[in-house]
XYZ file of C-alpha atoms in Angstrom:
744
model
C -43.621 39.910 83.214
C -40.550 38.431 81.592
C -38.686 41.530 80.402
C -36.038 40.727 77.823
C -32.659 42.186 78.846
C -29.285 42.102 77.149
C -27.928 39.346 79.325
C -30.857 37.107 78.356
C -30.455 37.629 74.587
C -27.064 36.416 73.386
C -27.731 34.847 69.960
C -24.337 34.549 68.247
C -23.290 38.163 68.810
C -20.437 38.822 71.230
C -20.460 41.896 73.427
C -18.555 44.797 71.953
C -17.826 46.326 75.339
C -19.542 47.108 78.629
C -20.753 50.468 77.298
C -22.672 48.835 74.419
C -24.120 46.314 76.842
C -25.243 49.070 79.212
C -26.875 51.085 76.414
C -28.694 48.057 75.013
C -29.877 46.913 78.411
C -31.055 50.413 79.268
C -33.143 50.831 76.119
C -34.538 47.274 76.210
C -35.368 47.570 79.865
C -37.015 50.971 79.549
C -39.412 49.623 76.915
C -40.021 46.397 78.896
C -39.732 44.255 75.791
C -40.911 40.733 76.603
C -40.211 37.352 75.068
C -43.820 37.307 73.947
C -43.297 40.661 72.156
C -40.399 39.172 70.186
C -42.178 35.911 69.423
C -45.386 37.669 68.314
C -43.545 40.134 66.055
C -41.519 37.392 64.387
C -44.634 35.252 63.964
C -46.375 37.948 61.919
C -43.275 39.377 60.234
C -44.264 38.170 56.770
C -47.768 39.652 57.118
C -46.365 42.971 58.342
C -44.041 43.098 55.325
C -46.748 42.134 52.839
C -47.500 45.717 51.741
C -43.934 46.970 52.240
C -43.788 48.087 48.590
C -46.814 50.311 49.236
C -45.063 51.839 52.246
C -42.053 52.637 50.033
C -44.223 55.002 47.995
C -45.388 56.796 51.144
C -41.846 56.960 52.536
C -40.441 58.231 49.237
C -42.939 61.106 49.223
C -41.998 61.976 52.802
C -38.291 61.729 52.021
C -38.564 64.016 49.009
C -40.463 66.777 50.811
C -38.670 67.023 54.173
C -35.963 68.083 54.373
C -35.494 69.697 50.949
C -32.997 67.863 48.811
C -30.954 71.003 48.260
C -30.111 71.270 51.958
C -28.701 67.776 52.384
C -24.938 67.482 52.341
C -23.136 64.720 50.373
C -22.778 61.453 52.253
C -19.546 59.988 53.606
C -18.714 58.365 50.283
C -18.890 61.698 48.504
C -22.099 61.019 46.584
C -23.771 64.262 45.600
C -27.270 62.820 46.022
C -27.512 60.697 49.169
C -31.306 60.306 48.854
C -31.367 56.779 47.376
C -28.786 55.360 49.768
C -30.472 56.896 52.815
C -33.853 55.707 51.626
C -32.702 52.117 51.153
C -30.787 52.087 54.432
C -33.792 53.292 56.433
C -36.101 50.824 54.686
C -33.649 48.024 55.513
C -33.745 49.070 59.182
C -37.551 49.063 59.158
C -37.562 45.565 57.716
C -34.931 44.493 60.268
C -37.043 45.976 63.061
C -39.657 43.298 62.359
C -36.982 40.653 63.120
C -37.322 41.859 66.757
C -33.530 41.837 67.131
C -32.649 43.640 70.398
C -29.033 42.556 70.694
C -25.959 44.777 71.137
C -25.150 44.334 67.459
C -28.547 45.778 66.539
C -28.070 48.681 68.966
C -24.636 49.432 67.531
C -26.060 49.620 63.997
C -28.845 51.965 65.113
C -26.436 54.236 66.980
C -24.327 54.387 63.811
C -27.424 55.241 61.769
C -28.204 58.138 64.118
C -24.655 59.390 63.709
C -25.003 59.124 59.942
C -28.263 61.126 60.005
C -26.612 63.830 62.074
C -23.748 64.226 59.620
C -26.113 64.093 56.635
C -28.215 66.963 57.891
C -31.517 65.351 58.847
C -33.308 66.666 61.926
C -34.632 64.781 64.974
C -38.151 65.876 63.997
C -37.712 64.198 60.621
C -36.424 60.995 62.263
C -39.400 60.849 64.627
C -41.734 61.533 61.717
C -40.287 58.585 59.784
C -40.924 56.191 62.668
C -44.393 57.639 63.210
C -45.072 57.110 59.486
C -44.031 53.460 59.697
C -46.082 52.864 62.841
C -49.160 54.406 61.195
C -48.643 52.225 58.104
C -48.383 49.035 60.175
C -51.436 49.940 62.236
C -53.833 51.199 59.549
C -52.771 49.204 56.482
C -51.731 45.880 58.051
C -52.826 45.169 61.628
C -56.322 46.696 61.414
C -57.098 45.046 58.060
C -55.389 41.663 58.458
C -58.068 39.067 59.110
C -55.407 36.518 59.998
C -54.600 38.314 63.278
C -57.071 37.787 66.133
C -58.447 40.900 67.854
C -56.615 40.187 71.128
C -53.374 39.518 69.266
C -53.824 42.755 67.305
C -53.672 44.692 70.588
C -50.648 42.689 71.785
C -48.927 43.015 68.417
C -49.582 46.773 68.361
C -48.048 47.126 71.841
C -45.031 44.994 70.860
C -44.406 47.044 67.714
C -44.691 50.319 69.641
C -42.034 49.084 72.073
C -39.699 48.013 69.267
C -40.298 51.254 67.354
C -39.546 53.381 70.425
C -36.434 51.308 71.159
C -35.093 51.706 67.632
C -36.035 55.377 67.371
C -34.503 56.063 70.786
C -31.224 54.427 69.796
C -31.126 56.353 66.513
C -31.790 59.626 68.330
C -29.154 58.751 70.939
C -26.653 58.120 68.152
C -27.709 61.442 66.666
C -27.303 63.211 70.037
C -23.963 61.538 70.755
C -22.704 62.612 67.361
C -23.753 66.190 68.027
C -22.059 66.086 71.437
C -18.891 64.674 69.901
C -18.944 67.416 67.318
C -19.320 69.990 70.073
C -16.482 68.402 72.010
C -14.221 68.552 68.975
C -15.011 72.222 68.656
C -14.109 72.767 72.300
C -10.742 71.105 71.753
C -9.639 73.502 69.058
C -6.954 76.048 69.757
C -7.670 79.248 71.640
C -7.961 81.332 68.496
C -10.752 79.126 67.180
C -12.414 79.113 70.611
C -12.415 82.890 70.694
C -13.966 82.956 67.266
C -16.680 80.502 68.319
C -17.339 82.487 71.489
C -17.987 85.589 69.432
C -20.408 83.640 67.281
C -22.156 82.136 70.339
C -22.695 85.618 71.683
C -24.943 86.322 68.689
C -26.882 83.079 68.244
C -30.634 83.274 68.975
C -30.760 80.256 71.356
C -31.170 81.187 75.008
C -28.515 79.588 77.224
C -27.759 79.781 80.919
C -25.985 77.954 83.725
C -27.004 77.947 87.405
C -24.941 77.162 90.504
C -27.559 75.306 92.569
C -25.257 75.038 95.623
C -24.901 78.811 96.007
C -28.224 79.641 94.272
C -26.799 81.993 91.667
C -26.587 82.330 87.921
C -23.187 81.524 86.451
C -23.891 82.435 82.854
C -26.679 84.016 80.832
C -26.355 84.283 77.058
C -26.749 87.694 75.390
C -29.823 86.463 73.538
C -31.462 85.539 76.830
C -30.758 88.947 78.345
C -32.533 90.509 75.376
C -35.500 88.146 75.628
C -36.376 88.277 79.311
C -35.612 89.972 82.610
C -32.709 87.993 84.125
C -32.480 89.183 87.689
C -29.452 87.974 89.628
C -31.622 86.442 92.363
C -33.675 84.410 89.857
C -32.032 81.015 89.384
C -34.583 79.968 86.720
C -34.259 82.614 83.985
C -37.399 83.940 82.265
C -39.671 82.482 84.917
C -41.160 85.882 85.680
C -42.354 86.372 82.111
C -44.002 82.949 81.949
C -47.783 82.903 82.106
C -49.100 81.732 85.530
C -50.719 78.476 84.328
C -47.357 77.244 82.911
C -45.143 78.131 85.888
C -46.112 75.004 87.797
C -44.861 72.669 85.039
C -41.534 74.583 84.868
C -41.019 74.266 88.623
C -41.791 70.524 88.476
C -39.203 70.113 85.685
C -36.693 72.073 87.794
C -37.277 69.719 90.740
C -36.624 66.715 88.475
C -33.332 68.303 87.411
C -32.384 68.904 91.065
C -32.820 65.149 91.591
C -30.259 64.530 88.844
C -32.620 63.911 85.928
C -32.543 65.738 82.622
C -35.864 67.545 82.262
C -37.652 69.188 79.365
C -40.792 71.314 79.417
C -42.715 73.547 77.020
C -44.256 76.783 78.217
C -45.495 80.184 77.090
C -43.753 83.461 77.846
C -44.084 87.034 76.651
C -41.245 88.376 74.512
C -39.973 91.981 74.847
C -42.566 93.113 72.311
C -45.415 91.710 74.401
C -46.127 88.796 72.055
C -46.898 85.447 73.648
C -44.433 82.808 72.377
C -43.898 79.086 72.955
C -40.518 78.030 74.388
C -38.933 74.656 75.038
C -36.764 74.602 78.212
C -34.167 71.916 78.783
C -32.546 71.427 82.194
C -29.297 69.417 82.182
C -27.976 68.644 85.699
C -24.228 68.317 86.395
C -23.249 65.950 89.214
C -20.071 65.939 91.314
C -18.100 62.790 92.170
C -20.428 62.099 95.089
C -23.497 62.150 92.811
C -24.826 65.489 94.040
C -26.237 68.061 91.616
C -23.968 71.102 91.685
C -24.979 72.857 88.488
C -27.869 72.959 86.047
C -27.235 74.054 82.477
C -30.245 75.258 80.598
C -31.352 75.881 77.056
C -34.449 77.774 76.067
C -35.607 77.645 72.442
C -38.427 79.456 70.679
C -40.656 76.734 69.212
C -43.610 78.920 68.273
C -43.379 78.018 64.590
C -43.122 74.279 65.215
C -46.090 74.515 67.591
C -48.019 76.260 64.867
C -47.111 73.401 62.525
C -48.258 70.830 65.078
C -51.500 72.727 65.597
C -51.920 72.920 61.834
C -51.391 69.170 61.461
C -53.940 68.603 64.210
C -56.284 70.916 62.338
C -55.792 68.951 59.117
C -56.375 65.659 60.942
C -59.706 66.777 62.389
C -61.012 69.308 59.871
C -62.656 69.071 56.483
C -60.493 71.374 54.355
C -63.219 72.425 51.930
C -65.758 73.609 54.517
C -63.636 74.137 57.641
C -66.026 71.893 59.577
C -65.199 68.849 61.689
C -64.302 65.866 59.532
C -65.419 62.237 59.826
C -62.734 61.338 62.390
C -63.566 64.222 64.735
C -67.277 63.625 64.249
C -67.117 60.018 65.467
C -64.935 61.080 68.376
C -67.489 63.734 69.433
C -70.341 61.258 68.990
C -68.563 58.648 71.113
C -67.878 61.240 73.823
C -71.530 62.345 73.805
C -72.589 58.716 74.133
C -70.345 58.158 77.155
C -71.508 61.388 78.802
C -75.180 60.510 78.251
C -74.734 57.022 79.724
C -73.170 58.516 82.864
C -76.147 60.830 83.447
C -79.539 59.169 83.832
C -81.644 61.859 82.137
C -79.051 63.002 79.601
C -80.123 62.649 75.956
C -78.916 63.767 72.557
C -80.041 63.787 68.942
C -78.155 62.772 65.812
C -78.864 64.073 62.299
C -77.597 62.933 58.905
C -78.119 65.492 56.111
C -77.698 64.834 52.403
C -78.131 67.325 49.547
C -80.701 66.205 46.993
C -79.609 65.724 43.368
C -76.156 67.097 44.099
C -74.560 64.824 41.472
C -76.640 66.526 38.788
C -75.252 69.897 39.868
C -71.707 68.532 39.738
C -72.304 67.011 36.310
C -73.950 70.171 34.958
C -71.844 72.966 36.432
C -68.608 71.173 37.357
C -66.831 70.304 40.603
C -65.709 73.888 41.278
C -69.322 75.042 41.499
C -70.183 71.980 43.569
C -67.409 72.844 46.007
C -68.730 76.414 46.336
C -72.166 75.076 47.230
C -70.742 72.659 49.796
C -68.689 75.410 51.445
C -71.660 77.788 51.624
C -73.903 74.974 52.870
C -71.510 74.496 55.784
C -71.724 78.209 56.620
C -75.515 78.247 56.471
C -75.848 75.146 58.632
C -73.411 76.538 61.204
C -75.508 79.708 61.490
C -78.656 77.663 62.124
C -77.178 75.624 64.995
C -76.358 76.289 68.646
C -72.783 76.810 69.861
C -72.877 73.491 71.705
C -73.854 71.533 68.581
C -71.295 69.727 66.420
C -71.512 70.036 62.647
C -69.333 67.811 60.453
C -68.930 66.947 56.799
C -68.700 63.178 56.474
C -67.743 63.283 52.802
C -69.263 64.199 49.438
C -72.518 66.067 50.039
C -73.238 64.327 53.370
C -73.220 66.278 56.644
C -73.788 65.156 60.232
C -75.114 67.134 63.205
C -74.893 66.281 66.904
C -77.299 67.972 69.336
C -75.914 67.162 72.816
C -77.071 67.862 76.367
C -80.820 67.557 75.804
C -82.673 66.729 79.017
C -86.313 66.966 77.882
C -88.530 67.513 74.836
C -85.779 65.895 72.748
C -87.921 65.182 69.690
C -89.466 68.659 69.752
C -86.061 70.364 69.941
C -84.626 68.172 67.155
C -87.589 68.883 64.868
C -87.374 72.623 65.570
C -83.679 72.702 64.625
C -84.390 70.562 61.551
C -86.996 73.128 60.433
C -84.445 75.931 60.917
C -81.987 73.962 58.818
C -84.499 73.510 55.993
C -84.974 77.299 55.948
C -81.256 77.543 55.076
C -82.069 76.211 51.628
C -84.925 78.593 50.812
C -82.403 81.042 49.390
C -80.755 79.990 46.125
C -76.972 79.584 45.827
C -75.333 82.245 43.639
C -72.444 80.630 41.740
C -70.882 82.716 38.974
C -73.809 83.668 36.705
C -76.148 80.957 37.991
C -78.747 80.936 40.768
C -78.948 77.312 41.852
C -81.773 76.002 44.009
C -81.133 72.931 46.090
C -82.766 71.257 49.065
C -81.793 68.595 51.550
C -82.975 65.427 53.255
C -82.437 64.972 56.997
C -82.631 61.770 59.014
C -82.937 62.035 62.805
C -82.169 59.427 65.473
C -82.540 59.985 69.232
C -80.558 58.552 72.142
C -81.566 56.346 73.872
C -84.912 55.838 72.105
C -83.443 54.660 68.788
C -80.185 53.072 69.905
C -77.558 52.957 72.615
C -74.422 52.619 70.488
C -72.767 54.572 67.670
C -73.354 51.972 64.957
C -77.087 51.629 65.619
C -77.696 55.377 65.910
C -75.788 56.118 62.698
C -77.580 53.329 60.849
C -81.017 54.548 61.905
C -80.274 58.197 61.215
C -79.005 57.136 57.784
C -82.129 55.066 57.141
C -84.321 58.007 58.190
C -82.438 60.276 55.806
C -83.213 57.936 52.892
C -86.830 57.887 54.034
C -86.883 61.686 53.832
C -85.136 61.582 50.439
C -87.808 59.181 49.136
C -90.413 61.821 50.034
C -88.521 64.456 48.032
C -86.705 66.116 50.927
C -87.405 67.511 54.372
C -86.706 65.601 57.574
C -87.789 62.312 59.088
C -87.453 61.065 62.669
C -86.725 57.367 62.926
C -89.782 55.277 63.775
C -89.354 51.560 64.478
C -93.012 50.665 63.956
C -93.870 52.534 60.763
C -90.634 52.640 58.807
C -91.095 49.608 56.570
C -88.427 50.807 54.136
C -85.859 50.825 56.939
C -86.831 47.307 57.964
C -86.453 46.120 54.384
C -83.129 47.960 54.085
C -81.778 46.227 57.195
C -83.154 42.880 55.984
C -81.405 43.321 52.631
C -78.140 44.082 54.420
C -78.547 40.937 56.525
C -79.533 38.705 53.586
C -76.725 40.080 51.425
C -74.157 38.660 53.844
C -75.433 35.163 53.034
C -76.110 35.681 49.319
C -72.640 34.525 48.251
C -72.653 31.312 50.285
C -76.198 30.510 49.170
C -75.255 31.046 45.491
C -77.918 33.702 44.942
C -75.596 36.043 42.999
C -75.112 35.604 39.265
C -73.422 37.471 36.423
C -74.746 38.722 33.122
C -72.511 39.920 30.295
C -73.333 42.849 27.992
C -71.351 42.889 24.725
C -69.286 45.900 23.688
C -68.601 46.079 19.944
C -66.067 47.842 17.744
C -68.152 50.427 15.862
C -65.927 50.302 12.741
C -65.962 46.512 12.301
C -69.188 45.598 14.066
C -67.354 42.746 15.816
C -67.414 42.098 19.528
C -64.531 43.720 21.375
C -65.268 42.823 24.992
C -68.078 42.383 27.506
C -69.078 44.040 30.769
C -69.859 41.837 33.777
C -73.110 42.930 35.467
C -74.093 41.616 38.918
C -77.570 40.214 39.569
C -79.120 39.008 42.858
C -82.041 36.595 42.749
C -83.502 36.745 46.272
C -85.594 33.711 47.355
C -88.332 36.013 48.740
C -88.030 39.376 46.946
C -87.153 37.910 43.562
C -84.736 39.832 41.345
C -83.361 42.670 43.520
C -82.480 45.845 41.655
C -78.707 46.552 41.826
C -79.500 50.165 42.825
C -81.087 48.731 45.978
C -78.367 46.355 47.119
C -75.088 47.793 45.739
C -75.240 50.932 47.981
C -76.027 48.639 50.930
C -73.014 46.488 50.061
C -70.782 49.569 49.907
C -71.977 50.973 53.247
C -71.613 47.648 55.073
C -68.254 46.768 53.509
C -69.532 43.548 51.875
C -68.740 45.103 48.500
C -65.063 44.075 48.776
C -65.934 40.399 49.194
C -68.522 40.591 46.399
C -65.995 42.226 44.056
C -63.490 39.416 44.683
C -66.262 36.919 43.909
C -67.072 38.710 40.643
C -63.432 38.740 39.459
C -63.001 35.046 40.335
C -66.132 34.096 38.388
C -65.126 36.258 35.420
C -61.698 34.577 35.228
C -63.282 31.142 35.555
C -65.836 31.912 32.826
C -63.149 33.237 30.490
C -61.301 29.904 30.823
C -64.509 28.096 29.788
C -65.071 30.437 26.834
C -61.531 29.879 25.570
C -62.255 26.163 25.286
C -65.036 27.125 22.821
C -62.854 29.582 20.893
C -64.059 32.819 22.524
C -61.245 34.954 23.938
C -62.387 38.468 24.865
C -61.615 40.914 27.698
C -64.248 41.391 30.392
C -64.848 44.631 32.282
C -65.512 44.543 36.030
C -66.913 47.550 37.888
C -64.921 48.494 41.021
C -66.539 50.703 43.674
C -64.658 53.582 45.274
C -64.452 51.747 48.596
C -62.915 48.666 46.962
C -60.554 50.647 44.726
C -59.044 52.469 47.717
C -58.734 49.295 49.807
C -54.960 48.693 50.348
C -55.509 44.960 49.658
C -57.231 45.469 46.314
C -54.194 45.148 44.030
C -52.825 42.073 45.819
C -56.260 40.424 45.713
C -56.435 40.874 41.939
C -52.902 39.510 41.505
C -53.756 36.431 43.590
C -56.951 35.751 41.618
C -55.219 36.088 38.227
C -52.453 33.742 39.345
C -54.949 31.206 40.707
C -56.831 31.030 37.401
C -53.694 31.550 35.282
C -55.527 34.392 33.590
C -53.646 36.882 31.383
C -53.980 40.407 32.884
C -54.828 41.809 29.442
C -58.166 39.974 29.550
C -59.345 41.941 32.595
C -60.502 45.553 32.452
C -61.309 47.629 35.546
C -64.146 50.166 35.460
C -63.969 53.000 38.016
C -66.118 56.104 38.205
C -64.850 59.619 37.645
C -65.503 60.493 41.314
C -63.313 57.585 42.398
C -60.543 58.814 40.109
C -60.606 62.274 41.667
C -60.380 61.145 45.321
C -57.614 59.867 47.658
C -54.724 60.867 45.367
C -52.016 58.840 47.159
C -53.850 55.485 46.989
C -55.215 56.288 43.541
C -51.794 56.841 41.956
C -50.312 53.762 43.619
C -53.151 51.487 42.497
C -53.240 52.901 38.962
C -49.491 52.401 38.563
C -49.602 48.832 39.887
C -52.558 47.836 37.696
C -50.934 49.450 34.668
C -47.661 47.597 35.321
C -49.614 44.336 35.370
C -51.177 45.125 31.990
C -54.740 45.573 33.267
C -56.744 48.144 31.311
C -58.344 51.008 33.280
C -61.637 52.467 32.068
C -63.455 55.534 33.437
C -67.194 54.946 33.821
C -70.033 57.529 33.837
C -67.800 60.149 32.253
C -69.551 63.435 31.515
C -67.620 66.528 32.549
C -65.852 67.159 29.235
C -62.414 68.719 28.854
C -62.292 70.066 32.412
C -61.856 66.509 33.613
C -59.950 65.229 30.593
C -57.064 67.479 31.598
C -56.465 65.213 34.604
C -56.326 62.072 32.483
C -53.167 62.890 30.536
C -51.085 62.147 33.658
C -52.813 58.827 34.379
C -52.565 55.393 32.690
C -56.172 55.405 31.435
C -57.033 53.161 28.474
C -60.616 54.155 27.776
C -63.511 56.240 29.052
C -67.237 55.719 28.834
C -69.446 58.661 27.908
C -72.357 58.706 30.342
C -75.498 57.235 28.793
C -77.540 60.344 29.638
C -75.564 62.278 27.004
C -75.951 59.471 24.447
C -79.727 59.293 24.870
C -80.055 63.074 24.773
C -77.807 63.955 21.853
C -80.567 63.433 19.256
C -82.754 66.203 20.685
C -80.296 68.296 22.692
C -77.502 70.093 20.857
C -75.605 70.596 24.130
C -75.502 66.838 24.727
C -74.394 66.287 21.138
C -71.608 68.861 21.559
C -70.424 67.177 24.759
C -70.299 63.773 23.044
C -68.446 65.183 20.030
C -65.859 67.126 22.061
C -65.288 64.202 24.435
C -64.534 61.861 21.532
C -62.154 64.359 19.911
C -60.287 65.225 23.090
C -60.121 61.581 24.164
C -58.472 60.673 20.864
C -56.062 63.608 21.200
C -54.896 62.074 24.476
C -54.625 58.590 22.968
C -57.626 57.300 24.937
C -60.296 55.028 23.429
C -63.886 56.241 23.830
C -66.883 54.018 24.634
C -70.528 55.035 24.289
C -72.865 53.277 26.719
C -76.642 53.255 26.605
C -76.879 53.060 22.787
C -80.560 52.186 22.278
C -81.364 52.968 18.636
C -79.859 53.019 15.157
C -79.786 56.829 14.991
C -77.528 57.032 18.032
C -75.293 54.277 16.655
C -74.944 55.946 13.245
C -74.199 59.329 14.864
C -71.459 57.780 17.002
C -70.031 56.095 13.922
C -69.864 59.444 12.113
C -68.195 61.071 15.130
C -65.477 58.390 15.180
C -66.407 56.825 18.521
C -64.462 53.581 19.085
C -66.836 51.249 20.913
C -70.521 51.022 21.798
C -72.757 49.011 24.104
C -76.452 49.169 24.880
C -79.817 47.566 24.179
C -79.546 48.357 20.453
C -76.604 45.986 20.314
C -77.672 43.463 22.949
C -79.275 43.143 26.347
C -77.140 41.624 29.140
C -76.768 37.882 28.457
C -75.879 34.787 30.412
C -72.473 33.231 29.697
C -73.963 30.604 27.352
C -76.179 33.173 25.605
C -73.183 35.430 24.953
C -71.251 32.535 23.421
C -74.167 31.744 21.060
C -74.584 35.467 20.296
C -70.971 35.713 19.181
C -71.028 32.459 17.189
C -74.227 33.335 15.321
C-alpha cells in the first residue's frame, strides 16, 4: 500500500519546522492515508458538497444546543457572541477536509483550531460529536444515496473519508490538548504565592490524581479526593484497584502494562464508591521516561464518568428503541433479523418465524379521536403483545401501526408454534382499549413467513410476511401463513411491483387533470395532476393498488420526478394556447423526506424554465407531522423558491391547525369524507365550518375536495370556502380535454 507521508506531499507549502513535519507525518502515517484515498476524495468532492447547505441546518442545531451559548466565553477578537464565527470556521474546515489536503500547512491550521476551541470553552466531546455528525451526513445523505458512485467505490470512499476525518479530528484534539498543557505550564510558572493558592484548590477538586514510582514500586502522591474515594494502601501501586469489580480488573492491568512499556493508556472500569454505589471511572496512565528511555514514573488520573456513560447508554437506547412504545425500533429489528438469519444458516436444523402485524382501520381511529388517543392505543398494543410472547422473541414497532415479531430458535413444528403464538396475539385484542371516556375495539392482521421454507434472505422473508399480512387484512383480520401455491394475490402483488419498474420506460403511465375552481367567481384556479397506469394485461390499474407498491419498493421517487417533468412540459404547451394555471402534484411521505427531493424539483424547474409559482405540492397531514428536521428544511426551501404547499386529506380540526401557524402552508384540503357527510351529519358539517373559519384566521386558503352535488357546493359557498374540486365540477380530464373545458 502506498501510504502518503509528509515527505511525499510537498505541494507549494514549505516546512514550518521539524516539529510540524513530525506531527503531520505521525498523523498521516497512523491513518495510512493513500494516494488513492486522496484522489478518490477529490474526485467526488463536488458530489460530497452537494447537500452542504442541508448539513448547515443540522450543524446549526447541534451548535446551538451543546454547549449552551451562555457558557461560551468571548472569542479572541472580543466578540460577545462567537457562535457565527465558530460555525463558519468549522464549516470551512469541513469543506477543506474534502480537498484531502494533508500537508504541514493543513496540520498547522487544525492545531490552531484546536487551540481556539480550548480557549473558547468547547469540550473534546463536542468536537468529536461534530466530526461524527459530519461523517454521518456524508454516509447517509450523500454516499449511500448517490447513484453516481459505484458500490465498490462507495466502500473505498467511506474508508478514505474516515481516515481523513480521524486525521483532522486528531489534529484538532491534539491542538486542544497542547493548549490545555500550555495553560497548565503557565500556571506552574507563576510565583510561589500563586502556586500555593493553586495547591490549596487542587486539594479540593473532585478529580482523582496519583503518581507512582515504578522503579521502587511505591506511590509518590495520592490526591485527597482519591483517598476519600477508595482504599489507597501504600503497597498498592495502582490505586483503587481493590474496589474495582473482578471482570474489569484484567483490562486495568493490561492498560498498566502498556504504560510500563512507555505508552499512554486509557481504560474505563467500574468501581464501588464509599457509599457502596457502583460507578464508572475513566483511568489514564501517563508514563514518564528518563533520558535512557526507561519508564520511571506513571502519573494517573481517575475521573467519574458515570453521567456521561448514562448519556451514551441513553443515546444507544434512542438509536435502537421506539420512543412511543419502548419496543425495538426498525433499525434494531433488522439487526436482530439479520443475526437470526446468520445463526439459522450456521445450524442445519435451526429455523425461525417472522410476523408482520398491522392494526386494522387505525387511520379511522386517528381521524376520529385524534393522534393522542392513537398513541395511547399503540403504546398499550405494545404492552399486550409483549405479554403474549416468549422472552426469547423480539417485538418491534416498524412505524405507524405496523409491528414485527421474530420467533427464533425453532427446531421443529415451526408452523404449529407460529400459529399458536399468532392465536395468543389475536386474543390480545378481544379486550377493548379504554381511552378517556371511550371504549375502542380494534383488531389486527398478521402475516407469517417461515425460514427457510418461504425465503433465505431478509428481503424475501419481509416481502412474503408483508404480503401475507395484506392477505389476512383482505379477509378482515386474523393471521395468514404465506403459501406459494395458493396465494394468488401475493403473486399479482409481486407481478405489479415487477411491471411497475418498466411502466415508465414503456410509456404506460399517463396524467389526468382535475380542475379546481374559485367558488366566488366560478373560474378555474388550478388543476390537480392525477396518475393513471394503463397496464397491457390488467388494463387500467387502480392507483390504490400500485401507489402503495411504488412507495414500498422505492419506485415512487422516480415516478414523482416523472410526474413533475410532465406537468412542467404540459404547462408550457398550455401557455402557447393561452392557459396559464398552477398544477398540484401529490408527494408521498417517502419522497418528501428524501434528501434529494428539493434539488430534484429545482433541477426540473430550471430545465423547463418553469416559474415556481405554477407548481403546488400536496402532502398529507401525516407526512407533515413526521421527521421534523427534514420537514422544516424542505418546507423552508420550497417556500423560499415560491412553491405553494398544500395539506391533503385534512380532517383533524383545530388540534392540527395549531401546528400550521409555524409552517409556510398556503392551503389545506378538507377530507372528502367530511364534505360528502356534512349534508346528513351535523358533526361533519361542524368540522367543515370550523376548519374553514380557523384556516382563514391563520391566513390559509381552504379547499373542499370530493364536491359531488349542488347542495354541497352551495353550502361551501355560504361557509366562505375558497376553492372546490370534485365530480360536480368536473371529472379528471386529459390535457386537451382540460384546455377545451376551460375555453368553453
